[in-house]
XYZ file of C-alpha atoms in Angstrom:
697
model
C 65.296 80.789 89.557
C 65.105 82.702 92.847
C 68.014 80.848 94.486
C 70.212 81.339 91.456
C 69.550 85.058 91.371
C 70.220 85.369 95.128
C 73.503 83.532 94.709
C 74.602 85.885 91.935
C 73.636 88.882 93.992
C 75.735 87.616 96.893
C 78.720 87.252 94.587
C 78.216 90.655 92.999
C 76.806 92.391 96.023
C 77.065 95.934 94.704
C 74.961 95.082 91.678
C 71.861 94.587 93.837
C 71.733 98.228 94.875
C 72.270 99.483 91.342
C 69.402 97.456 89.887
C 67.086 97.978 92.849
C 67.640 101.716 92.736
C 66.147 101.934 89.258
C 62.672 103.510 89.054
C 59.653 101.211 88.796
C 58.940 102.261 85.203
C 62.383 101.137 84.032
C 62.172 97.807 85.886
C 58.721 97.250 84.403
C 60.173 97.819 80.956
C 62.896 95.233 81.616
C 60.345 92.694 82.851
C 58.191 93.261 79.743
C 60.677 91.070 77.856
C 60.163 88.131 80.226
C 57.398 85.573 80.671
C 54.857 86.142 83.454
C 56.329 83.217 85.411
C 59.777 84.789 85.434
C 58.323 88.168 86.354
C 56.490 86.675 89.358
C 59.629 84.808 90.487
C 61.507 88.117 90.918
C 59.406 88.695 94.055
C 61.824 86.480 96.056
C 64.845 88.702 95.371
C 64.239 91.261 98.116
C 61.597 93.431 99.719
C 62.163 95.982 96.935
C 61.118 93.405 94.341
C 58.393 91.701 96.346
C 55.471 93.702 94.993
C 56.913 95.058 91.742
C 55.271 92.457 89.534
C 51.739 93.145 90.799
C 51.805 96.601 89.132
C 53.482 95.354 85.968
C 51.632 96.856 82.968
C 52.932 94.087 80.645
C 51.903 90.419 80.940
C 53.250 87.628 78.739
C 51.729 84.158 79.058
C 53.853 81.803 76.950
C 53.064 78.503 75.254
C 53.334 76.377 78.433
C 53.227 73.245 76.292
C 55.165 71.097 78.784
C 53.196 72.072 81.911
C 50.053 70.350 83.078
C 46.744 72.128 82.393
C 46.019 72.155 86.113
C 49.254 73.985 86.972
C 48.790 76.437 84.117
C 45.234 77.235 85.201
C 46.344 77.730 88.808
C 49.179 80.054 87.797
C 47.062 82.231 85.492
C 44.366 82.641 88.141
C 47.026 83.477 90.740
C 48.444 86.261 88.562
C 45.048 87.814 87.845
C 43.871 87.614 91.466
C 47.050 88.985 93.074
C 47.699 91.732 90.572
C 46.968 95.275 91.727
C 43.427 96.030 90.613
C 44.119 99.771 90.392
C 46.927 99.323 87.848
C 46.057 99.445 84.177
C 47.278 96.652 81.944
C 48.944 98.267 78.936
C 49.844 95.086 77.004
C 48.800 91.430 77.174
C 50.359 88.601 75.155
C 48.454 85.337 75.560
C 49.632 82.630 73.123
C 49.088 79.246 74.767
C 49.747 75.834 73.268
C 48.355 73.759 76.140
C 44.983 72.264 75.198
C 43.728 71.689 78.736
C 42.747 75.272 79.539
C 39.028 75.797 79.884
C 37.199 78.167 77.578
C 35.789 80.168 80.505
C 39.320 80.832 81.857
C 40.531 82.076 78.461
C 37.569 84.420 78.124
C 38.157 85.651 81.698
C 41.729 86.586 80.764
C 40.508 88.650 77.805
C 37.760 90.245 79.903
C 40.274 91.117 82.639
C 42.591 92.818 80.143
C 39.772 94.834 78.568
C 38.426 95.917 81.963
C 41.909 97.188 82.851
C 42.110 99.402 79.759
C 44.465 97.222 77.714
C 45.875 99.012 74.655
C 47.734 96.123 72.974
C 46.386 92.560 72.893
C 48.136 89.614 71.237
C 45.844 86.606 71.586
C 46.416 83.155 70.107
C 45.544 79.526 70.738
C 47.839 77.082 68.962
C 45.313 74.261 68.787
C 41.856 73.622 67.355
C 39.020 75.273 69.234
C 35.540 76.653 68.755
C 35.440 80.036 66.956
C 35.294 83.176 69.057
C 32.682 85.875 68.635
C 34.046 89.193 67.465
C 32.203 90.926 70.302
C 34.454 89.067 72.758
C 37.148 91.683 72.057
C 35.018 94.837 72.325
C 37.019 97.606 73.956
C 37.131 101.389 74.140
C 40.865 101.446 74.907
C 42.316 98.822 72.563
C 44.632 100.310 69.901
C 46.503 97.235 68.658
C 44.952 93.781 68.275
C 46.624 90.575 67.050
C 44.470 87.454 66.790
C 45.694 83.953 65.980
C 42.389 82.213 66.636
C 39.344 81.062 64.710
C 36.623 83.667 64.437
C 32.998 83.401 63.484
C 32.966 83.643 59.712
C 29.625 85.384 59.347
C 29.075 87.848 62.151
C 25.722 89.550 62.421
C 25.616 93.238 63.236
C 24.942 92.546 66.924
C 27.836 90.087 67.060
C 30.374 92.372 65.425
C 33.086 93.985 67.482
C 33.149 97.592 68.570
C 36.693 98.981 68.650
C 36.574 102.763 68.151
C 40.266 103.359 69.013
C 41.802 100.414 67.165
C 44.510 101.542 64.722
C 46.404 98.265 64.111
C 44.826 94.868 63.395
C 46.533 91.577 62.500
C 44.443 88.477 61.786
C 46.037 85.077 61.271
C 43.972 82.021 60.494
C 45.599 79.268 62.612
C 45.809 76.787 59.747
C 48.061 76.812 56.676
C 45.556 74.842 54.591
C 43.886 77.431 52.350
C 41.461 74.867 50.921
C 39.264 74.985 54.025
C 37.471 78.156 53.040
C 39.050 80.691 55.366
C 36.861 83.710 54.699
C 36.742 87.319 55.815
C 33.670 89.505 55.676
C 33.306 93.259 55.175
C 31.212 93.319 58.345
C 34.402 92.707 60.331
C 35.661 96.199 59.475
C 32.520 98.318 59.652
C 33.056 99.141 63.341
C 36.741 100.051 63.073
C 36.716 103.793 62.283
C 40.322 104.366 63.368
C 41.918 101.418 61.546
C 45.114 102.413 59.722
C 47.308 99.271 59.747
C 45.938 95.871 58.650
C 47.738 92.519 58.409
C 46.202 89.268 57.117
C 47.784 85.801 57.052
C 46.483 82.439 55.799
C 43.214 83.734 54.316
C 41.529 82.866 51.035
C 40.445 86.313 49.879
C 39.245 85.090 46.496
C 36.098 83.587 48.032
C 35.644 86.116 50.830
C 33.123 88.931 50.766
C 35.870 91.325 51.813
C 35.966 94.074 49.169
C 39.233 95.770 50.203
C 37.468 99.093 50.582
C 38.942 100.845 53.633
C 39.418 104.519 52.674
C 41.687 105.515 55.586
C 43.978 102.464 55.625
C 47.667 103.437 55.266
C 49.433 100.058 55.695
C 48.426 96.620 54.385
C 50.363 93.378 54.892
C 49.232 90.137 53.237
C 51.005 86.832 53.911
C 50.176 83.375 52.519
C 46.907 84.693 51.139
C 45.036 83.990 47.930
C 44.362 87.416 46.429
C 40.996 88.437 45.023
C 40.582 89.353 41.366
C 39.633 92.930 42.119
C 41.090 96.405 42.315
C 42.252 97.474 45.772
C 40.109 100.446 46.820
C 42.594 101.909 49.282
C 43.197 105.556 48.287
C 45.183 106.403 51.452
C 47.484 103.371 51.363
C 51.176 104.255 51.763
C 52.780 100.864 52.495
C 51.937 97.500 50.886
C 53.693 94.255 51.872
C 52.926 91.086 49.890
C 54.509 87.871 51.160
C 53.998 84.584 49.358
C 50.772 85.566 47.611
C 49.480 84.549 44.185
C 50.797 87.408 42.064
C 49.308 87.942 38.583
C 51.629 88.364 35.592
C 50.759 92.072 35.427
C 50.046 93.791 38.753
C 48.914 97.091 37.217
C 45.184 96.349 37.484
C 45.469 95.310 41.117
C 47.325 98.369 42.412
C 46.487 101.045 39.806
C 44.183 102.866 42.255
C 46.813 103.118 45.015
C 47.515 106.750 44.225
C 49.493 107.405 47.430
C 51.542 104.209 47.591
C 55.149 104.971 48.571
C 56.529 101.659 49.876
C 56.075 98.258 48.226
C 57.589 94.971 49.420
C 57.092 91.728 47.488
C 58.338 88.329 48.663
C 57.713 85.564 46.139
C 59.467 82.639 44.446
C 59.184 84.482 41.076
C 59.453 81.295 39.037
C 57.618 83.056 36.170
C 57.901 86.428 34.459
C 56.141 89.347 36.155
C 55.378 92.973 35.335
C 55.289 95.214 38.398
C 53.655 98.487 37.417
C 53.595 100.881 40.350
C 51.838 104.219 40.906
C 53.827 107.388 40.410
C 54.318 108.240 44.113
C 56.174 104.943 44.799
C 59.612 105.686 46.289
C 60.821 102.412 47.829
C 60.607 98.924 46.322
C 61.846 95.720 47.981
C 61.821 92.388 46.140
C 62.726 89.156 47.864
C 62.948 85.843 46.038
C 62.816 82.372 47.523
C 65.946 80.258 47.140
C 64.062 77.047 47.978
C 62.370 77.066 44.556
C 65.148 78.722 42.589
C 66.294 75.426 41.074
C 63.010 75.120 39.179
C 63.726 78.333 37.303
C 63.708 82.079 37.864
C 61.395 84.540 36.145
C 62.162 87.901 34.564
C 60.869 90.924 36.512
C 60.013 94.156 34.682
C 59.414 97.186 36.900
C 57.673 100.410 35.891
C 57.912 103.015 38.655
C 58.474 106.585 37.385
C 59.616 108.116 40.681
C 61.201 105.218 42.532
C 64.301 106.191 44.529
C 65.393 103.060 46.384
C 65.374 99.436 45.325
C 66.452 96.501 47.508
C 66.807 92.956 46.195
C 67.233 89.860 48.300
C 68.147 86.969 46.049
C 69.111 86.537 42.399
C 66.753 87.292 39.519
C 66.877 89.034 36.155
C 65.208 92.430 36.166
C 64.762 95.556 34.088
C 63.730 98.939 35.497
C 61.701 101.384 33.458
C 62.824 104.252 35.672
C 64.505 107.509 34.520
C 66.668 107.690 37.651
C 67.299 105.140 40.365
C 68.876 106.647 43.453
C 69.981 103.608 45.466
C 70.184 99.868 44.763
C 70.871 97.415 47.588
C 71.977 93.870 46.700
C 71.500 91.346 49.516
C 72.456 87.645 49.496
C 73.365 87.000 53.124
C 71.644 83.754 54.169
C 69.782 83.404 50.863
C 71.612 80.231 49.807
C 70.312 78.157 52.705
C 68.349 75.195 51.393
C 69.514 75.747 47.800
C 70.331 72.513 45.961
C 72.510 74.015 43.216
C 76.106 74.937 43.913
C 76.860 78.542 44.794
C 79.346 78.859 41.936
C 76.665 77.961 39.401
C 74.247 80.512 40.841
C 76.895 83.245 41.050
C 77.056 83.409 37.252
C 73.381 84.411 37.165
C 74.172 87.530 39.173
C 75.274 89.234 35.980
C 71.689 88.991 34.669
C 70.594 91.491 37.320
C 72.889 94.412 36.686
C 72.090 95.518 33.094
C 68.559 96.366 34.237
C 69.900 98.475 37.118
C 72.377 100.511 35.094
C 70.862 103.926 35.898
C 71.484 103.620 39.650
C 73.535 106.295 41.377
C 74.485 104.286 44.458
C 75.043 100.529 44.535
C 75.311 98.820 47.933
C 76.507 95.242 48.437
C 76.433 93.012 51.468
C 79.377 90.714 52.203
C 77.939 87.666 50.443
C 77.122 89.494 47.188
C 80.483 91.260 46.808
C 82.293 87.975 47.438
C 80.119 86.265 44.827
C 80.984 88.872 42.198
C 84.666 88.593 42.995
C 84.540 84.851 42.358
C 83.210 85.326 38.812
C 85.687 88.059 37.862
C 86.905 86.062 34.868
C 83.456 86.350 33.312
C 83.136 90.052 34.105
C 86.207 90.823 31.972
C 84.099 90.263 28.872
C 81.013 92.151 30.008
C 80.551 95.913 29.575
C 79.881 97.947 32.684
C 76.165 98.917 32.714
C 76.507 101.602 35.401
C 76.648 104.881 33.476
C 75.217 107.096 36.261
C 77.056 105.577 39.183
C 78.494 107.831 41.900
C 79.230 105.449 44.765
C 79.813 101.729 45.189
C 79.298 100.879 48.854
C 80.873 97.706 50.235
C 80.854 96.327 53.799
C 83.470 97.646 56.202
C 84.612 94.086 56.850
C 85.525 93.585 53.186
C 88.981 94.808 52.186
C 89.223 96.606 48.853
C 92.576 94.924 48.318
C 90.680 91.635 47.927
C 88.706 93.022 45.007
C 90.001 91.903 41.623
C 90.840 94.449 38.939
C 88.225 92.865 36.662
C 85.467 93.435 39.225
C 86.637 96.976 39.875
C 86.621 97.705 36.155
C 83.133 96.210 35.765
C 81.685 98.326 38.555
C 83.461 101.602 37.740
C 84.096 101.334 34.005
C 80.792 102.891 32.921
C 81.244 105.917 35.183
C 84.924 106.812 35.707
C 84.120 109.431 38.371
C 82.419 106.925 40.660
C 84.195 105.742 43.796
C 84.168 102.739 46.098
C 83.345 103.589 49.720
C 82.422 101.823 52.941
C 80.344 104.755 54.239
C 78.273 107.068 52.088
C 79.060 110.788 52.402
C 76.864 112.578 54.894
C 73.900 114.294 53.333
C 73.967 112.198 50.153
C 70.298 111.979 49.203
C 68.020 112.829 46.343
C 65.970 115.973 46.201
C 63.141 115.451 43.737
C 62.336 118.932 42.525
C 60.727 119.911 39.304
C 63.353 121.602 37.118
C 60.604 123.398 35.258
C 59.304 125.020 38.438
C 62.780 126.170 39.453
C 63.319 127.717 36.042
C 59.965 129.488 36.043
C 60.554 130.761 39.578
C 63.874 132.239 38.477
C 62.166 133.885 35.511
C 59.503 135.370 37.764
C 62.072 136.746 40.184
C 64.068 138.328 37.375
C 61.134 139.738 35.403
C 58.614 140.804 38.032
C 58.859 143.480 40.716
C 58.884 142.292 44.301
C 55.188 143.103 44.777
C 54.227 140.949 41.808
C 56.491 138.105 42.869
C 54.784 138.094 46.255
C 51.405 138.017 44.581
C 52.341 134.798 42.774
C 52.244 133.027 46.126
C 48.491 133.587 46.159
C 48.723 136.026 49.043
C 46.848 139.337 48.734
C 46.649 139.143 44.919
C 43.815 141.622 44.636
C 45.574 144.152 46.923
C 48.987 144.114 45.241
C 48.226 144.607 41.538
C 46.002 146.905 39.572
C 42.690 145.512 38.485
C 42.687 144.952 34.723
C 40.663 147.813 33.190
C 39.508 147.836 29.569
C 40.453 151.181 27.990
C 41.316 152.708 24.646
C 44.714 150.987 24.737
C 43.166 147.501 24.725
C 45.145 144.964 22.719
C 43.710 143.500 19.571
C 45.004 141.093 16.964
C 47.148 142.585 14.217
C 48.155 141.067 10.926
C 51.015 143.501 10.372
C 54.495 142.005 9.791
C 56.960 142.224 12.648
C 60.458 143.580 12.932
C 62.911 143.792 15.826
C 64.284 147.037 17.190
C 67.775 147.722 18.412
C 66.532 147.453 21.970
C 65.537 143.838 21.436
C 61.902 144.882 21.376
C 59.234 143.552 19.071
C 57.327 146.390 17.402
C 54.853 146.848 14.566
C 55.953 148.274 11.228
C 52.706 150.294 11.038
C 53.736 152.511 13.946
C 51.084 154.453 15.858
C 48.244 153.261 13.635
C 48.661 149.768 15.008
C 47.788 148.800 18.560
C 49.288 145.304 18.180
C 50.050 143.144 21.173
C 53.775 143.818 21.134
C 53.756 147.589 20.342
C 55.735 149.415 22.983
C 56.325 146.313 25.100
C 59.700 144.762 25.782
C 58.697 141.280 24.771
C 61.582 138.884 24.261
C 62.187 138.559 20.505
C 62.055 134.764 20.538
C 58.442 134.977 21.748
C 57.127 137.031 18.826
C 56.323 133.996 16.673
C 54.738 132.259 19.642
C 52.487 135.271 20.336
C 51.538 135.433 16.692
C 50.603 131.756 16.731
C 48.514 132.142 19.884
C 46.678 135.150 18.443
C 45.980 133.254 15.237
C 44.727 130.095 16.947
C 43.203 131.485 20.155
C 42.462 135.219 19.630
C 40.137 135.224 22.661
C 43.269 134.988 24.827
C 43.850 138.760 24.573
C 40.300 140.124 24.242
C 40.205 141.484 27.808
C 43.886 142.138 28.340
C 44.795 145.739 29.166
C 48.049 147.598 28.518
C 47.406 150.453 30.944
C 50.545 149.582 32.894
C 53.176 149.071 30.188
C 55.808 147.462 32.407
C 53.351 145.065 34.024
C 51.883 144.140 30.637
C 55.305 143.298 29.207
C 56.113 141.170 32.231
C 52.829 139.283 31.955
C 53.363 138.655 28.241
C 56.836 137.296 28.939
C 55.430 135.137 31.719
C 52.760 133.692 29.417
C 55.265 132.923 26.680
C 57.914 131.537 29.036
C 55.417 129.186 30.642
C 53.998 127.915 27.349
C 57.411 127.614 25.740
C 58.829 125.609 28.656
C 55.803 123.356 29.002
C 55.693 122.654 25.261
C 59.198 121.150 25.455
C 58.238 118.657 28.158
C 57.474 115.008 27.484
C 54.820 113.076 29.386
C 57.508 111.210 31.318
C 58.498 114.475 33.029
C 54.989 115.522 34.029
C 53.950 115.146 37.651
C 51.200 116.536 39.867
C 53.457 119.275 41.216
C 54.162 120.539 37.702
C 50.473 120.540 36.732
C 49.552 122.447 39.905
C 52.325 124.961 39.243
C 51.064 125.750 35.758
C 47.510 125.994 37.068
C 48.711 128.648 39.524
C 50.293 130.591 36.674
C 47.089 130.323 34.630
C 45.071 131.591 37.591
C 47.379 134.599 37.859
C 47.152 135.311 34.111
C 43.353 135.123 34.264
C 43.379 137.874 36.897
C 45.549 139.970 34.568
C 42.984 139.738 31.769
C 44.243 136.753 29.733
C 41.713 134.115 28.711
C 43.851 130.986 29.041
C 40.993 128.564 29.582
C 42.267 126.618 26.555
C 45.558 126.041 28.416
C 43.686 124.857 31.508
C 41.656 122.425 29.383
C 44.844 120.959 27.981
C 46.357 120.685 31.462
C 43.266 118.759 32.558
C 43.544 116.383 29.603
C 47.268 115.806 30.160
C 46.635 115.150 33.856
C 43.908 112.651 32.959
C 46.174 110.994 30.406
C 49.085 110.666 32.842
C 47.379 109.790 36.094
C 43.943 108.266 35.495
C 45.572 105.011 34.375
C 49.172 103.724 34.593
C 49.382 103.144 30.818
C 51.619 106.110 29.930
C 54.233 105.464 32.664
C 54.239 101.798 31.692
C 54.817 102.657 28.029
C 57.752 104.924 28.756
C 59.131 102.368 31.185
C 59.003 99.786 28.406
C 60.788 102.209 26.059
C 63.579 102.643 28.621
C 63.848 98.884 28.944
C 63.970 98.443 25.172
C 66.776 100.970 24.770
C 68.730 99.297 27.537
C 68.129 95.855 26.035
C 69.285 97.014 22.585
C 72.482 98.447 24.031
C 73.090 95.289 26.007
C 72.626 93.059 22.947
C 74.981 95.200 20.848
C 77.695 95.326 23.514
C 77.527 91.639 24.288
C 77.534 90.683 20.624
C 80.674 92.771 20.162
C 82.318 90.902 23.039
C 81.274 87.568 21.533
C 82.827 88.529 18.195
C 85.992 89.636 19.975
C 86.092 86.411 21.972
C 85.702 84.297 18.821
C 88.735 85.966 17.306
C 90.794 84.981 20.355
C 89.034 81.706 21.065
C 92.062 79.432 21.129
C 94.148 81.448 23.548
C 91.221 82.221 25.865
C 89.985 78.657 26.084
C 93.489 77.397 26.683
C 93.761 79.670 29.703
C 90.247 78.731 30.828
C 89.170 82.367 31.025
C 86.040 82.370 28.883
C 83.410 80.114 27.411
C 82.190 81.604 24.126
C 79.108 79.387 24.155
C 78.075 80.861 27.492
C 78.463 84.379 26.124
C 76.473 83.508 23.000
C 73.736 81.999 25.162
C 73.542 85.262 27.083
C 73.225 87.180 23.807
C 70.387 84.911 22.677
C 68.683 85.328 26.045
C 68.945 89.121 25.780
C 67.495 89.052 22.268
C 64.553 87.007 23.479
C 63.834 89.474 26.249
C 64.151 92.362 23.777
C 61.544 90.751 21.543
C 59.237 90.259 24.527
C 59.601 93.924 25.457
C 58.791 95.020 21.905
C 55.688 92.834 21.896
C 54.700 94.296 25.256
C 55.112 97.810 23.842
C 52.776 97.104 20.934
C 50.197 95.745 23.372
C 50.524 98.835 25.564
C 50.083 101.206 22.600
C 46.878 99.376 21.703
C 45.610 99.810 25.252
C 46.433 103.545 25.195
C 44.630 104.064 21.896
C 41.602 102.184 23.218
C 41.517 104.308 26.392
C 42.466 107.780 25.034
C 42.226 107.619 21.243
C 44.881 108.513 18.676
C 45.598 111.824 20.421
C 46.702 109.858 23.448
C 49.083 107.697 21.426
C 50.524 110.763 19.676
C 51.169 112.498 22.996
C 52.648 109.319 24.456
C 55.528 109.311 21.962
C 55.959 113.042 21.372
C 56.272 116.362 23.196
C 53.458 118.272 24.827
C 54.091 121.149 22.425
C 52.646 119.053 19.591
C 49.298 119.219 21.408
C 49.476 122.389 23.512
C 49.154 124.887 20.634
C 47.161 122.696 18.270
C 43.876 123.929 16.854
C 40.849 123.457 19.122
């Protein structure tokens, strides 16, 4: 290599000065992408390069499968002995295939790296060997550890590793045969207090004593693993990546406790139907199917994810999303057809099974392969209704000319939403802001009704210093049974005049709230027992705030409830308590609704199923109408080879079957809700919160 480099430098003489003038840190970074042998060989270039490699903080020892063990041993020892002992070793990659290396040399390499404060260690032996003790890798500096070696299955406490700074750990069992009892123990993770990112590959977790209880773990990646039949106790987990694992039909039990999960990636053949029920915080979902097993059949995927924003699919599969709003859908097929036995044209027709379940997307992005596939089946799309009713943008690759897009495809993509447009680049700043409409409305009400000092107090800052303390005096409010009438000033007043000290006497309470106040006083009279009307303006504002909050919340369904909304209403209740209202009954109902919505994923799953059912019904009706229309024109259409009525009828039958399955799934979910929360839970699940909020205690 040295002679070749010298020759090039002689030809391009000015290049030598430019490269050699770079600082050591930048040259070290460049050499980090090379093998240790190539890095050492740069010492022959010039005096400037002669000693650069001995301070290199990155060392990569490759497979060396074609070199003799003797030469490999000599080279590795040369590197370790000549390297500057004062220079720390930031990263070591040691993945050797050669079987002739002695065990003592391998352990010396690891010991050298640890003694030089290594922070990232990638260690693997691509051949059978005796298991390593966990304590071999003890280090106070190591932050990232990747092991592709056999480890002692049952490590005693003294033999366990001690890695206080380790944040990222990847363990791969160097054998794809999962029948050999590849086990992991909980003791492996007891001495890893800083662990946040864990990856496991080729492990049988169903027979391991690993309980998946790592409270601070934020990222988990499982590949070619047999999953345990247990709930994942990972409350801090944000990202979960499952690649080629044994997925159950319904994943809700497995991931129901992942209350902070935001990113989920699943790679699986999906040859059977699956229900993917995700926690409410989930924002990004990626599903990748395997084309190698697509010929044996493709399953139907039902997704329940109340707050999901972005969905990416790689492959072709039928899916339905139980999601109120889907921000972005990415369809990817580039490279997916490799190894597929069926013809592409046959598979292209199955693309249309995907889109009805994604009809609520706002942005649909295609790669080059997928948009070409749709264009090739344009004759079929003529007879299919456009499912995209909320679409704003269709994004296609810059290399694809819109002039190549058929009118049938354009109509299918844009027909459900005439205002949508086809673009190659999304407008800058196009993104979703998930804000609670209820909170915005209440905030506006507060700003309009309350003085500035009171509005500031609602932020929980200096509450006791801003407002008067509620004092019980002769003007205390009590319940009145007198009939009500409205004044010309849009006030609610009592017909008994001064003899009545009713709640609304002399207060500018919005007229539409009079019946609500009367109902509250009749059902929960303790609400106003300690409320004072000393400050008339403040009292009226607080009454309006109470009624506005209850009226708005009573019109909400469980599908709209989230943690932010619950916390917002709790803040309002806390403020009203300070003002003398006893709204503990409202707080109790907030607690029950929170428990109903978030303790188990049953309610989101039910409403997701309802969304799927409505979509399936619409799809069946539309497709049946197209079948009837096609039958009336059967002779002319078949003569022109534009449509196959039998294919359309088969699609209708398939949609009806899936509709029936969804209805059966809904009945099962209602039974589960009743078992977990009683009949009150089932009533709330299908109605509005108002049916429960003001009910009798």
